[in-house]
């Protein structure tokens, strides 16, 4: 079990690992990084990135090549969306976001695309009320994390997967 207030990084290019969420998280989840053949229970859902698409569905077998998240006991309908990395305006704090797979109900899991152009450093240091799984689809940057005055930097590149605990302060900066 990991301690609260932390961030963990994996590479989908070099790592083949799994990571289980905390028992006290709102949704219990397991993250699979890199290539994995997964059999998902009928009352669980899988969310994954593969071949330029994001998808989620209940149960079944999936051969993931980049990353996948299994959420226990959450069973939304089957959905799929193409990852379109063209900027979506307006930019807020230097970022644009699109909901590729929006939540079914307010507060439910979602699959979002965060676009940050090169040289972006305006994103505010912030927290989320639930854990976040981040996949770097393309590009590179830095994740600044920790309490103000005690931050650390973590480099990010294509294929990296971050797991950010709930209520853990962080923000992203892109490199030139």
XYZ file of C-alpha atoms in Angstrom:
176
model
C 0.000 0.000 0.000
C 1.386 3.389 -0.936
C 1.170 6.411 1.253
C -1.181 9.260 0.498
C 0.017 12.328 -1.334
C 2.260 10.792 -3.921
C 2.774 10.390 -7.631
C 4.052 7.279 -9.420
C 5.490 7.130 -12.940
C 5.751 4.249 -15.436
C 6.717 4.026 -19.112
C 4.402 2.098 -21.444
C 7.366 1.700 -23.799
C 9.771 0.016 -21.347
C 7.595 -1.165 -18.446
C 5.072 -3.980 -18.207
C 3.597 -3.419 -14.778
C 0.321 -3.183 -12.955
C -0.647 -0.885 -10.127
C -3.637 -1.197 -7.795
C -5.426 1.834 -6.391
C -6.054 2.444 -2.728
C -8.923 0.657 -0.984
C -10.302 4.000 0.202
C -10.448 5.552 -3.299
C -13.929 6.356 -4.600
C -13.459 3.743 -7.339
C -11.134 0.765 -6.930
C -8.960 0.467 -10.017
C -5.938 -1.308 -11.441
C -3.650 0.296 -14.028
C -1.834 -1.906 -16.553
C 1.151 -0.316 -18.275
C 2.564 -1.550 -21.593
C 1.464 -4.736 -23.330
C -1.044 -6.847 -21.421
C -3.630 -9.514 -22.200
C -6.498 -8.936 -19.803
C -9.690 -10.794 -19.010
C -12.093 -8.363 -17.370
C -14.889 -9.587 -15.096
C -18.458 -8.940 -16.365
C -19.242 -6.417 -13.603
C -16.026 -4.431 -14.126
C -15.078 -2.010 -16.901
C -11.865 -1.480 -18.814
C -10.669 1.863 -20.155
C -7.760 1.796 -22.591
C -5.736 3.595 -25.264
C -4.898 1.713 -28.438
C -4.142 2.564 -32.078
C -5.256 6.206 -31.860
C -8.488 5.475 -29.980
C -9.755 5.405 -26.408
C -12.411 2.893 -25.430
C -14.310 1.633 -22.426
C -16.602 -1.370 -22.046
C -17.815 -3.979 -19.582
C -15.974 -7.257 -19.158
C -14.394 -9.327 -21.902
C -10.887 -9.843 -23.198
C -8.558 -7.005 -24.219
C -5.033 -7.104 -25.601
C -3.735 -3.713 -24.521
C -0.615 -2.319 -26.176
C -0.171 0.990 -24.332
C -2.148 1.299 -21.117
C -5.412 0.154 -19.594
C -7.373 0.824 -16.414
C -9.824 -1.697 -14.953
C -12.435 -0.182 -12.626
C -14.127 -2.629 -10.228
C -17.913 -2.556 -10.076
C -18.352 0.305 -12.569
C -20.190 -0.761 -15.730
C -20.816 2.049 -18.233
C -21.995 1.209 -21.765
C -19.438 0.470 -24.485
C -17.900 3.659 -25.864
C -15.068 4.488 -28.249
C -13.564 7.782 -29.448
C -10.786 8.766 -31.803
C -7.934 10.724 -30.239
C -7.801 14.015 -32.113
C -4.784 16.006 -30.971
C -5.723 19.194 -32.831
C -5.978 22.036 -30.314
C -9.436 22.644 -28.911
C -10.065 26.258 -27.991
C -10.376 28.147 -25.740
C -7.146 27.805 -23.852
C -7.485 28.252 -20.098
C -4.269 28.462 -18.082
C -2.434 27.673 -21.332
C -4.320 24.371 -21.784
C -7.227 23.031 -23.793
C -9.221 19.974 -22.781
C -11.679 17.663 -24.532
C -13.801 14.977 -22.926
C -13.188 11.980 -25.161
C -15.390 9.730 -23.003
C -17.489 12.017 -20.804
C -18.828 10.856 -17.436
C -22.206 9.102 -17.501
C -23.171 10.950 -14.288
C -21.489 13.929 -12.654
C -18.477 12.624 -10.737
C -18.160 9.360 -12.701
C -14.883 8.381 -14.392
C -14.034 10.260 -17.589
C -11.372 10.064 -20.294
C -10.068 13.538 -21.083
C -7.500 14.860 -23.526
C -5.415 17.731 -22.155
C -3.599 19.658 -24.900
C -0.689 21.877 -23.947
C 1.332 23.569 -26.684
C 5.141 23.875 -26.392
C 6.439 26.550 -23.979
C 3.297 26.372 -21.792
C 3.844 27.151 -18.135
C 0.632 28.920 -17.166
C -1.218 25.943 -15.667
C -2.057 26.639 -12.021
C -0.823 24.288 -9.293
C -3.971 22.300 -8.398
C -5.489 19.188 -6.796
C -8.306 16.751 -7.677
C -10.760 15.120 -5.287
C -10.156 11.678 -6.859
C -7.052 9.854 -8.070
C -5.935 10.568 -11.652
C -4.309 8.295 -14.216
C -2.407 10.319 -16.828
C -1.118 8.933 -20.150
C 1.307 11.074 -22.194
C 0.002 10.384 -25.704
C 2.538 12.565 -27.505
C 5.096 15.247 -26.748
C 7.098 15.891 -23.602
C 7.029 18.094 -20.567
C 7.463 18.294 -16.831
C 5.144 17.537 -13.922
C 5.770 19.867 -10.991
C 4.368 18.230 -7.868
C 4.237 18.653 -4.114
C 3.294 21.488 -1.811
C 4.175 25.023 -2.834
C 7.705 25.761 -1.727
C 8.512 22.031 -1.632
C 7.876 21.003 -5.233
C 9.776 18.431 -7.241
C 10.062 18.078 -11.016
C 9.413 14.904 -12.982
C 10.205 14.745 -16.695
C 7.506 13.333 -18.963
C 7.708 11.889 -22.461
C 5.517 10.013 -24.902
C 4.267 6.751 -23.403
C 4.627 7.745 -19.747
C 1.833 6.866 -17.323
C 1.381 8.821 -14.084
C -0.829 7.884 -11.178
C -1.595 10.931 -9.057
C -3.172 10.459 -5.622
C -6.297 12.407 -4.751
C -5.617 15.809 -3.187
C -1.964 15.767 -4.347
C -0.828 19.184 -5.671
C 0.596 19.220 -9.208
C 0.706 21.032 -12.536
C 2.208 20.434 -15.960
C 4.695 22.465 -17.986
C 5.678 21.765 -21.587
C 9.181 22.061 -22.914
C 10.250 23.968 -26.030
